[in-house]
Coordinates of C-alpha atoms and ligand atoms in Angstrom, one line a residue:
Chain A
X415 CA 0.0 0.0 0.0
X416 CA 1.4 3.7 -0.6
X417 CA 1.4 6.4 2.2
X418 CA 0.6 9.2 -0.5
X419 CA -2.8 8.7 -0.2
X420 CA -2.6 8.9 3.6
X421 CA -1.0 12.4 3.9
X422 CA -1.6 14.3 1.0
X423 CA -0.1 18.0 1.5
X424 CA -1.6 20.9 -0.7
X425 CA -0.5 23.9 -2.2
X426 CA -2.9 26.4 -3.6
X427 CA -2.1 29.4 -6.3
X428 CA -4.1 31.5 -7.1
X429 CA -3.9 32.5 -10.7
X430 CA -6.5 35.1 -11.8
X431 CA -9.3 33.8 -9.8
X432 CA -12.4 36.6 -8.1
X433 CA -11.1 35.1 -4.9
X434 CA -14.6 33.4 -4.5
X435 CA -12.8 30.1 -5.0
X436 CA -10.3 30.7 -2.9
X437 CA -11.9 31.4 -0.1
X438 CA -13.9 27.9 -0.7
X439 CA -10.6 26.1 -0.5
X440 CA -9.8 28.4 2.7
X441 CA -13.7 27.2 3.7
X442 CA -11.9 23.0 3.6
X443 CA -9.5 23.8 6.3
X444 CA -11.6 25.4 8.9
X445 CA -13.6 23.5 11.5
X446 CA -17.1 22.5 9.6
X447 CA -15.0 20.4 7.1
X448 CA -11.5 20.1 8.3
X449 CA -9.4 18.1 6.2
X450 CA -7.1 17.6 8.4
X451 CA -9.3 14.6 9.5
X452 CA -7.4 12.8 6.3
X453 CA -4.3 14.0 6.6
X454 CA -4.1 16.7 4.4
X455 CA -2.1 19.9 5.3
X456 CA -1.7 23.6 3.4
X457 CA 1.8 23.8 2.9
X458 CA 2.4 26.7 1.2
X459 CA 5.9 25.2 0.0
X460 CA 5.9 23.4 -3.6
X461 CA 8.4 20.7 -2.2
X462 CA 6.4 19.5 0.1
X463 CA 3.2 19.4 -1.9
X464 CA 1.4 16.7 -3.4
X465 CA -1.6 18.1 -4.7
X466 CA -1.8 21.6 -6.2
X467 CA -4.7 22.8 -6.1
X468 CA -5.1 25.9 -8.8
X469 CA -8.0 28.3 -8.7
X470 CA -8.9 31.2 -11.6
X471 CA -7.5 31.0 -15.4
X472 CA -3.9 30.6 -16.2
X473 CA -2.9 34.9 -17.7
X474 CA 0.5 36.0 -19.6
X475 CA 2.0 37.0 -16.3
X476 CA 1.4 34.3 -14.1
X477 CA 2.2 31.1 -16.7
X478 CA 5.5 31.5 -15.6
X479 CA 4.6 31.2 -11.7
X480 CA 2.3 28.2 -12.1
X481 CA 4.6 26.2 -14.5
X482 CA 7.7 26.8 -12.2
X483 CA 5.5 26.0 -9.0
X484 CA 4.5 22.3 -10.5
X485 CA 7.9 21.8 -11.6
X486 CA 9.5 22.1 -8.2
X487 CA 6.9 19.5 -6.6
X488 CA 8.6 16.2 -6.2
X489 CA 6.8 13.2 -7.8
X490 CA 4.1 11.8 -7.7
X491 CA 2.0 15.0 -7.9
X492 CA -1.4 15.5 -8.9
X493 CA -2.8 19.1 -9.9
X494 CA -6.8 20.0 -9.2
X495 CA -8.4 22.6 -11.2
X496 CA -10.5 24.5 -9.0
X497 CA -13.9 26.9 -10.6
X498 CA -14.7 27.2 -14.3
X499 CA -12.0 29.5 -14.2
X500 CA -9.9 27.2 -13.6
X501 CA -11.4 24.4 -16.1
X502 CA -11.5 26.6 -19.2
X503 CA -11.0 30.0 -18.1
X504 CA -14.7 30.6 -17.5
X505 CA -16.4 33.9 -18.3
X506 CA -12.8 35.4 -18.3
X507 CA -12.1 33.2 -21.1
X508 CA -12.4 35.8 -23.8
X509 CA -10.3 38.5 -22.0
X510 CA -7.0 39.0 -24.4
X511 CA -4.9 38.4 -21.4
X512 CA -6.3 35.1 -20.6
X513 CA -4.8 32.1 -21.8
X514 CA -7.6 29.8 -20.7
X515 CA -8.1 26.7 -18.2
X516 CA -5.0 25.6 -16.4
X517 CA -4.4 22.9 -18.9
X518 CA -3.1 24.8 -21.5
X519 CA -0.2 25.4 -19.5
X520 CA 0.3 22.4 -17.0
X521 CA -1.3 19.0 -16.9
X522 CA -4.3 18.8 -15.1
X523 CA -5.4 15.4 -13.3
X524 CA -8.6 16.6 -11.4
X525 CA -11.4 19.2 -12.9
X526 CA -14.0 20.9 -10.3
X527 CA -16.8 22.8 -12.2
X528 CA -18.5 25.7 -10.3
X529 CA -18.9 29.3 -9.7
X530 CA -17.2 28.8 -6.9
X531 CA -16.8 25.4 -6.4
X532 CA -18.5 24.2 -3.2
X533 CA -16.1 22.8 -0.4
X534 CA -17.6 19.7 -0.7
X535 CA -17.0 19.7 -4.4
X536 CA -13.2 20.4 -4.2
X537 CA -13.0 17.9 -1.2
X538 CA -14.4 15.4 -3.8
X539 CA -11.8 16.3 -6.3
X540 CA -8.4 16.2 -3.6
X541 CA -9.4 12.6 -3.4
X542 CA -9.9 11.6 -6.3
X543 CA -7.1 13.2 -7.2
X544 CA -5.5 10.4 -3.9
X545 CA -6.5 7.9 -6.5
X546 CA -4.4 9.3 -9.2
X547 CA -1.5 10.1 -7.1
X548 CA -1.3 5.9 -5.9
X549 CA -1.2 5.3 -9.9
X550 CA 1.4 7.5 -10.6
X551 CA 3.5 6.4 -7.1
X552 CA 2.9 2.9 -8.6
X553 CA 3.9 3.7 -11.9
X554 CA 6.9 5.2 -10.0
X555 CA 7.6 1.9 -8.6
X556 CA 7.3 0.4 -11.5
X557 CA 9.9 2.5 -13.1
X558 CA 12.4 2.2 -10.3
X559 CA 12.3 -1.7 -10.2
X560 CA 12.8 -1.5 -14.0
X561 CA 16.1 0.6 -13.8
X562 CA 17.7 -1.4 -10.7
X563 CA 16.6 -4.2 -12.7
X564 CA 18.5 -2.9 -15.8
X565 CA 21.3 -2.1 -13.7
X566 CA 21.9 -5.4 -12.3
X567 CA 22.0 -7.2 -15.7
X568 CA 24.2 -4.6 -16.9
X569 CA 26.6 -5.3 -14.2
X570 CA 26.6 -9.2 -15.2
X571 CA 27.1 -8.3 -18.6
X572 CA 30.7 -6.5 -17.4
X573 CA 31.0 -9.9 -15.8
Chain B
X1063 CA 27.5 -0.3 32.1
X1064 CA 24.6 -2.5 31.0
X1065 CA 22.0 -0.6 32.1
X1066 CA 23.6 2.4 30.3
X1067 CA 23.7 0.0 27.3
X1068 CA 20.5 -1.2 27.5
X1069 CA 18.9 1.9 28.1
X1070 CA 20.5 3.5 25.0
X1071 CA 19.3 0.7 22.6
X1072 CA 15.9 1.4 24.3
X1073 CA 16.2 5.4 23.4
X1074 CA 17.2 4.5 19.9
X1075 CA 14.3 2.0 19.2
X1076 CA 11.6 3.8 21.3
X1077 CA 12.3 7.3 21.4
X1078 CA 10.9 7.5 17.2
X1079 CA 7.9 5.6 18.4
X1080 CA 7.2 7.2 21.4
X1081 CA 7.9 10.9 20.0
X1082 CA 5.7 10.4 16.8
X1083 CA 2.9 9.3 19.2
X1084 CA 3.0 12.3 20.9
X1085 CA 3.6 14.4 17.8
X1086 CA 0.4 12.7 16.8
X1087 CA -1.0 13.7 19.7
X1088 CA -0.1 17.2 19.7
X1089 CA -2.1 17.9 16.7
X1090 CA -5.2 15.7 17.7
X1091 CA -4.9 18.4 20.9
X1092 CA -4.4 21.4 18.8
X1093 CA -7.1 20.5 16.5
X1094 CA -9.8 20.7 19.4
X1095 CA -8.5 23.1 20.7
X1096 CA -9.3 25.1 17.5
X1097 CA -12.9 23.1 17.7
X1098 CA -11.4 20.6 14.7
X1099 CA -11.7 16.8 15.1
X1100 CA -8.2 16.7 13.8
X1101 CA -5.6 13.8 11.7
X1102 CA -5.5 9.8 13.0
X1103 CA -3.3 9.7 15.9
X1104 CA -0.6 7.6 13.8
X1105 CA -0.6 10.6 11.1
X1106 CA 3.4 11.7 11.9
X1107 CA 4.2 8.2 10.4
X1108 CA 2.3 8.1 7.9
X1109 CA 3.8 11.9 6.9
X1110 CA 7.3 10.5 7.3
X1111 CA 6.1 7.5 4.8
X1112 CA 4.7 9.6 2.6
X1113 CA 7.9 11.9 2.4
X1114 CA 10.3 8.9 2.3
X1115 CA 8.3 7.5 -1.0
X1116 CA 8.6 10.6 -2.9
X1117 CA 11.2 11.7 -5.5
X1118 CA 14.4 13.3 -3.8
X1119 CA 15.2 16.7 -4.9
X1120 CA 18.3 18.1 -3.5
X1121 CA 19.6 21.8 -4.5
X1122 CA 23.4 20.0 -4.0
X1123 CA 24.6 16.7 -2.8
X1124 CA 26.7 18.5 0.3
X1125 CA 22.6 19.8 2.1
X1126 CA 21.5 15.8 2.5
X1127 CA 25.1 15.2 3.9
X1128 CA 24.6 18.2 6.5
X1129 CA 21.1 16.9 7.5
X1130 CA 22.1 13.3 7.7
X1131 CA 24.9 14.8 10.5
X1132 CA 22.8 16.8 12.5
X1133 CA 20.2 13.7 12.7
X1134 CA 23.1 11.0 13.6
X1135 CA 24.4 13.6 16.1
X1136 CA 20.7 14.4 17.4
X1137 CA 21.1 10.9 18.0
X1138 CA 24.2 10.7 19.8
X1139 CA 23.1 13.5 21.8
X1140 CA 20.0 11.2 23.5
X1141 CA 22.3 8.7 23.7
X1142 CA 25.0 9.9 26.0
X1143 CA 21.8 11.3 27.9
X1144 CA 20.4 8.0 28.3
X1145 CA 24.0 6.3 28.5
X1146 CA 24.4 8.8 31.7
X1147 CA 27.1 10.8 30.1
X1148 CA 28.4 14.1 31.2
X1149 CA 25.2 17.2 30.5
X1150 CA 27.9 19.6 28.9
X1151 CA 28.9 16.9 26.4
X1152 CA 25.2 16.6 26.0
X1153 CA 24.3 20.2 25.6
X1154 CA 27.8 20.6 23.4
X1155 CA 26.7 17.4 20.9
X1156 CA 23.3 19.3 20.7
X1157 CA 24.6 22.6 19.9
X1158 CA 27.2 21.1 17.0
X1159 CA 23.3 19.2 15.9
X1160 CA 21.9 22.2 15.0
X1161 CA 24.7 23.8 14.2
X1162 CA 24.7 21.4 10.9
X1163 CA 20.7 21.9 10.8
X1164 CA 21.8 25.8 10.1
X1165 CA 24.3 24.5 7.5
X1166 CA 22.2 22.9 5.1
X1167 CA 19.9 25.5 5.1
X1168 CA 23.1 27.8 4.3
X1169 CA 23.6 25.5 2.1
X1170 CA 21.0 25.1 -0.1
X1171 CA 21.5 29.2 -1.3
X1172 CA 17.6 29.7 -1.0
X1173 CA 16.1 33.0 0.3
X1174 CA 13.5 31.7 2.8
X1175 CA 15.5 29.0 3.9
X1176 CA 18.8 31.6 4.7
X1177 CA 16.1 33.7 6.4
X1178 CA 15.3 30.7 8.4
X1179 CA 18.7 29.7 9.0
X1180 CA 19.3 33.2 10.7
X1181 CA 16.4 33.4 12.5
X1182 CA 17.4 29.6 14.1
X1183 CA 20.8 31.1 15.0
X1184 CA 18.9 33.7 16.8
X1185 CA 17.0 31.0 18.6
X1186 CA 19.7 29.1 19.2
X1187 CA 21.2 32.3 20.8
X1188 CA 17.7 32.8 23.4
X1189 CA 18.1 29.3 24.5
X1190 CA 21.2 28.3 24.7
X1191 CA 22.1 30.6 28.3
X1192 CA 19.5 28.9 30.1
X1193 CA 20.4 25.7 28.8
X1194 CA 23.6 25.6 30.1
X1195 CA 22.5 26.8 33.2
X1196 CA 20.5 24.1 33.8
X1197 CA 23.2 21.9 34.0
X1198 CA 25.2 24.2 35.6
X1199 CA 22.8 24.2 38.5
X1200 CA 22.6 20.4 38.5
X1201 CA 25.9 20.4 39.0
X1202 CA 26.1 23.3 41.7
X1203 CA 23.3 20.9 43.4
X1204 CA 24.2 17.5 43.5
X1205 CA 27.8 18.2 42.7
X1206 CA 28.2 16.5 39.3
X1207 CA 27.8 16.8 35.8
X1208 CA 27.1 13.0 34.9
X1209 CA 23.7 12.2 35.0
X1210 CA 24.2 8.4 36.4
X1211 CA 25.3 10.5 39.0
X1212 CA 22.7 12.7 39.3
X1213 CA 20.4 9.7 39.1
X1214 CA 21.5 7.9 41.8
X1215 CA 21.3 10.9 44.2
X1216 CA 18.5 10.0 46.8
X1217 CA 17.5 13.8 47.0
X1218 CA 14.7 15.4 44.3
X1219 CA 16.7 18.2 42.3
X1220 CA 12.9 20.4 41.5
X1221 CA 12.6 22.0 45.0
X1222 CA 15.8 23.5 45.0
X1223 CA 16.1 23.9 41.5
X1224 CA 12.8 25.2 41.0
X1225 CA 13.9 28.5 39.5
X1226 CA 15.6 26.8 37.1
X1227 CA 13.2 24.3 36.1
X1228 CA 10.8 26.9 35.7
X1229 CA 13.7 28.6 32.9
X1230 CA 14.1 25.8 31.2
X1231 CA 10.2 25.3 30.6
X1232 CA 10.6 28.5 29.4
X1233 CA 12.8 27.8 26.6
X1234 CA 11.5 24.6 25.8
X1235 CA 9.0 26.2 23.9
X1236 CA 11.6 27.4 21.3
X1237 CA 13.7 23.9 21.4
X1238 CA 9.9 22.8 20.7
X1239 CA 9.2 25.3 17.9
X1240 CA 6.0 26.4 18.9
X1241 CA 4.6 29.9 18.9
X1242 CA 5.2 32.3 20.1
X1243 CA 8.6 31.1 19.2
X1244 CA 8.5 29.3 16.3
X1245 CA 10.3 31.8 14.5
X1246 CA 12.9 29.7 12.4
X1247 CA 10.3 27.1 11.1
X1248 CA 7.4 25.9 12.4
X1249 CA 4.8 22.8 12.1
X1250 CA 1.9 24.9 11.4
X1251 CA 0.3 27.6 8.6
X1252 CA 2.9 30.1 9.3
X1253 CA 3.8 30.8 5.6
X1254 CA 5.6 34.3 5.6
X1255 CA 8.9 32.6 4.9
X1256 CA 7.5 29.7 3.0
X1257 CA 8.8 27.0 5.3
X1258 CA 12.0 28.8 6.5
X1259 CA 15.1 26.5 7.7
X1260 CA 13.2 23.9 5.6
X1261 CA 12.1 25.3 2.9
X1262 CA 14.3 23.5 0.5
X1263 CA 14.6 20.1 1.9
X1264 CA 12.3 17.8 0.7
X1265 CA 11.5 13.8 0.5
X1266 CA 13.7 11.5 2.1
X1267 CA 15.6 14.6 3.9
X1268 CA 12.5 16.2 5.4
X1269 CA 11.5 12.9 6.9
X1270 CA 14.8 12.3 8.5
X1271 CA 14.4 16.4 10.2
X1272 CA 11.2 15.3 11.0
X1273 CA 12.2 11.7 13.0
X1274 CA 15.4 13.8 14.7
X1275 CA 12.6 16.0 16.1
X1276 CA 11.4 12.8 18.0
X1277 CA 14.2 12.2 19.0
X1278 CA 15.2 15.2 20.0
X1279 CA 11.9 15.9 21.8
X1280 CA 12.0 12.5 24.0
X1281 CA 15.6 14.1 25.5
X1282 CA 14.0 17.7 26.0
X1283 CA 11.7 15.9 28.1
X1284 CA 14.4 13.2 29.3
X1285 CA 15.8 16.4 31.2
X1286 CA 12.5 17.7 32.4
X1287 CA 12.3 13.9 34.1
X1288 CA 15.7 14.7 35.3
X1289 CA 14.3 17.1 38.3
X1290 CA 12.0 14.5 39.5
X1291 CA 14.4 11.4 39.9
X1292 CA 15.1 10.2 43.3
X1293 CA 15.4 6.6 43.2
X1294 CA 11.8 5.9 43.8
X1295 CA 9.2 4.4 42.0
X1296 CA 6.3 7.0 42.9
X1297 CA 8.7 10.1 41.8
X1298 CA 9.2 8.6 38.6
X1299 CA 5.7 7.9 37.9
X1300 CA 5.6 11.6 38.5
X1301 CA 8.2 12.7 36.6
X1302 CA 6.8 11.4 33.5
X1303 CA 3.6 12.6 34.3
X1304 CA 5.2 16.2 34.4
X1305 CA 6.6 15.4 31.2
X1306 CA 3.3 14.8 29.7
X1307 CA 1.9 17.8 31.6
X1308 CA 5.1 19.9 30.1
X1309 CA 4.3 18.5 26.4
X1310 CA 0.5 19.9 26.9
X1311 CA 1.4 23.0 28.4
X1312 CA 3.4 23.9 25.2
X1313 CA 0.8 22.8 23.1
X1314 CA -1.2 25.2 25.2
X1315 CA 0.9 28.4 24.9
X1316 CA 1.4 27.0 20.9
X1317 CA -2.3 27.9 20.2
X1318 CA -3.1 30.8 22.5
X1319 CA -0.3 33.0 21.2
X1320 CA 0.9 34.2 18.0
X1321 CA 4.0 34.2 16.6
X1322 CA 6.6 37.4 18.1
X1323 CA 9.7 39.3 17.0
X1324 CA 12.6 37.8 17.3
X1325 CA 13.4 40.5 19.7
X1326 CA 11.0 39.5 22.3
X1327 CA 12.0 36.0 22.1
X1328 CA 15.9 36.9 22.5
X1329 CA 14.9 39.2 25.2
X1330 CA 12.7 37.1 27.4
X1331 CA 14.5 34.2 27.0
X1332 CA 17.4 36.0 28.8
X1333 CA 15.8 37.5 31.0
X1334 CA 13.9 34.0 31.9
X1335 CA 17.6 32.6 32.3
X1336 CA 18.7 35.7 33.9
X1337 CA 16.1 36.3 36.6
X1338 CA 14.8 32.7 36.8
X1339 CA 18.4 30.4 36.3
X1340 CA 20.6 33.3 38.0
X1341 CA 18.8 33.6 40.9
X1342 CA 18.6 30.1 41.9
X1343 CA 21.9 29.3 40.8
X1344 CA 22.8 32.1 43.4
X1345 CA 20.9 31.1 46.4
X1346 CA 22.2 27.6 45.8
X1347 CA 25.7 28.8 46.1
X1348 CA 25.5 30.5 49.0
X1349 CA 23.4 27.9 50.6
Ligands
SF4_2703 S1 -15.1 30.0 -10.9 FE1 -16.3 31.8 -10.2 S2 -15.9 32.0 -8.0 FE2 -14.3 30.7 -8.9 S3 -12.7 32.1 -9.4 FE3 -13.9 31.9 -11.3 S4 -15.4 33.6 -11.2 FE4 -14.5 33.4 -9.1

């Protein structure tokens, strides 16, 4: 069994969103839905995250921000798109600034719909999102087995 | 020499378990406290699982060799506690421990984390006075530094040390990094320097901070035991129960006080060792 799904620790970025979505996220942590009941922390700190949870459409200035803030999470990773926004860049979507959902810029494993997305929603979606993050840890696995496995017939082969 | 054997190989085996209970503890505590129902009780080792199964990503290879020193000699600290070893050599093995800690977060070249580094040299500056007048009014009580010795003695240290325990609960609440004093890093949503000292760690290194916590922890309190022993059975029961009580009252202060200026932790802390350590250190010697 893999621990990832035990102690998933979030970050959260807001690219261009009202804020209405954020403050659902915010809404997760406090006492009427505490998440903390499954483990999950707000880390604020992209290498400890797991899960990065992105609210609002991806614009030209922030692409940068969001693509450098999933590259320095350590896999597995999993990344939640949070409000229409977020899903397709919502009723900002025609703004010339706007690039559009998160997607277009960063791979997106989990998509919440809304305007704003209800806590229990995005609560949904974080664990889903646990069931994607075991594939990927055992894909990980997988991998690692692979190259030590590699490595060992390679070492006969010097034999 | 057995007993000192066998009571090391017990610090090293139980001291992770028994320190990532409580750490499991503490946030089951702090999370009813804020009216939360809070993570499983076993959540610190599922965390440190978690961490150890993720990809390692190290700024340079000289950070995980810094961290895996101040772990091993976190380590050897508790264990020439526990062995009955000499409290300088304790407090000195401690001091070179974090020393390292401050290192890797040098180390790594990262904003947050040099912030952090700083701000842990400052703490280590607030505490460090009162520690090492704690065992300097061990040994100004019962005459020796070792703490076989001190063990053995038939006499309680709290009563007339009492000033000095009192000091040292003081400071354990920066050794513990909780607020107000968590100024370096801390467990909790204090973001304004991302994660400070460890800020850059991540995977397999932050799990290995996180375990030398335990263990460091379990000798914090080993010491606040320390002014209860006096050879019998019911002062140990109570000694650990004041460890426990301790361990909650720093939970307490943790999450009915924000987190303060450096200043005011440098400040009070002296004064605390000052007023608190220097005044029963005198009495003592003139007694
Ligand atoms: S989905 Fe709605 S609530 Fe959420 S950020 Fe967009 S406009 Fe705001």
């Amino acid at each position: 069994m893999s621990y990832v799904t035990k102690s998933p620790w979030i970050i959260h970025y807001d690219g261009s969103s009202c804020n209405g979505c954020d403050i659902e996220v915010l809404a997760c942590l406090t006492p009427m839905y505490d998440v903390e009941r499954f483990g999950i922390i707000n880390t604020g700190n992209p290498k400890h995250a797991d899960v990065f949870l992105v609210t609002g459409s991806v614009n030209e200035q922030n692409k940068g921000v969001v693509q450098q803030i999933y590259e320095q999470m350590p896999e597995p990773k999993v990344v939640v798109a949070i409000g229409i926004c977020a899903c397709s860049g919502g009723v900002f979507r025609d703004c010339y600034n706007v690039m559009g959902g998160i997607d277009t810029v960063i791979p997106v494993d989990c998509y919440v719909p809304g305007c704003a997305a209800r806590p229990e929603a995005i609560i949904d979606a974080v664990v889903k999102g646990l069931g994607v993050l075991a594939e990927k840890r055992a894909a990980m696995e997988a991998k690692e087995d692979k190259a030590e496995l590699a490595a060992e017939t390679e070492g006969k082969q010097d034999e | 020499m057995l007993t000192a054997i066998i009571s090391v190989i017990a610090y090293l085996i139980l001291a992770p378990l028994i320190g990532g209970f409580l750490a499991g503890v503490d946030r089951i505590i702090t999370a009813r406290m804020q009216g939360r129902f809070g993570p499983p009780v076993l959540q610190p080792f599922y965390d440190v699982l978690k961490l150890r199964e993720k990809e390692n990503i190290t700024v340079n290879r000289v950070q995980d060799f810094y961290v895996i020193c101040f772990f091993i000699f976190v380590v050897v600290t508790g264990g020439f506690f526990f062995a009955g070893g000499s409290l300088l050599l304790v407090i000195f093995t401690l001091t070179l421990a974090s020393v390292f800690l401050i290192v890797a977060a040098f180390s790594s070249g990262s904003a947050y984390a040099q912030v952090g580094a700083e701000r842990e040299l400052l703490q280590m500056m607030a505490y460090e006075p009162m520690v090492l007048l704690t065992a300097v009014g061990f040994y100004a009580y019962t005459g020796s530094f070792r703490v076989d010795d001190i063990m053995q003695g038939s006499n309680m240290s709290l009563i007339p040390l009492v000033g000095i325990f009192a000091g040292y609960i003081f400071i354990l609440t920066i050794k513990f990094r909780k607020s107000p004093f968590d100024l370096s890093m801390s467990h909790h949503a204090h973001q304004e320097l991302v994660a400070g000292l460890k800020t850059e760690f991540s995977g397999r290194t932050l799990a290995l901070i996180e375990v030398a916590h335990w263990y460091e922890n379990i000798f914090l309190l080993g010491i606040v035991f320390l002014f209860f022993v006096n050879g019998t059975i019911l002062m140990t029961v109570i000694g650990i129960v004041v460890c426990l009580l301790a361990y909650f009252l720093e939970i307490f202060i943790d999450n009915s006080f924000a987190r303060m200026k450096w200043q005011v932790a440098l400040n009070s802390a002296w004064i605390a060792a000052l007023v608190l350590g220097g005044i029963n250190l005198f009495i003592i010697m003139i007694g």
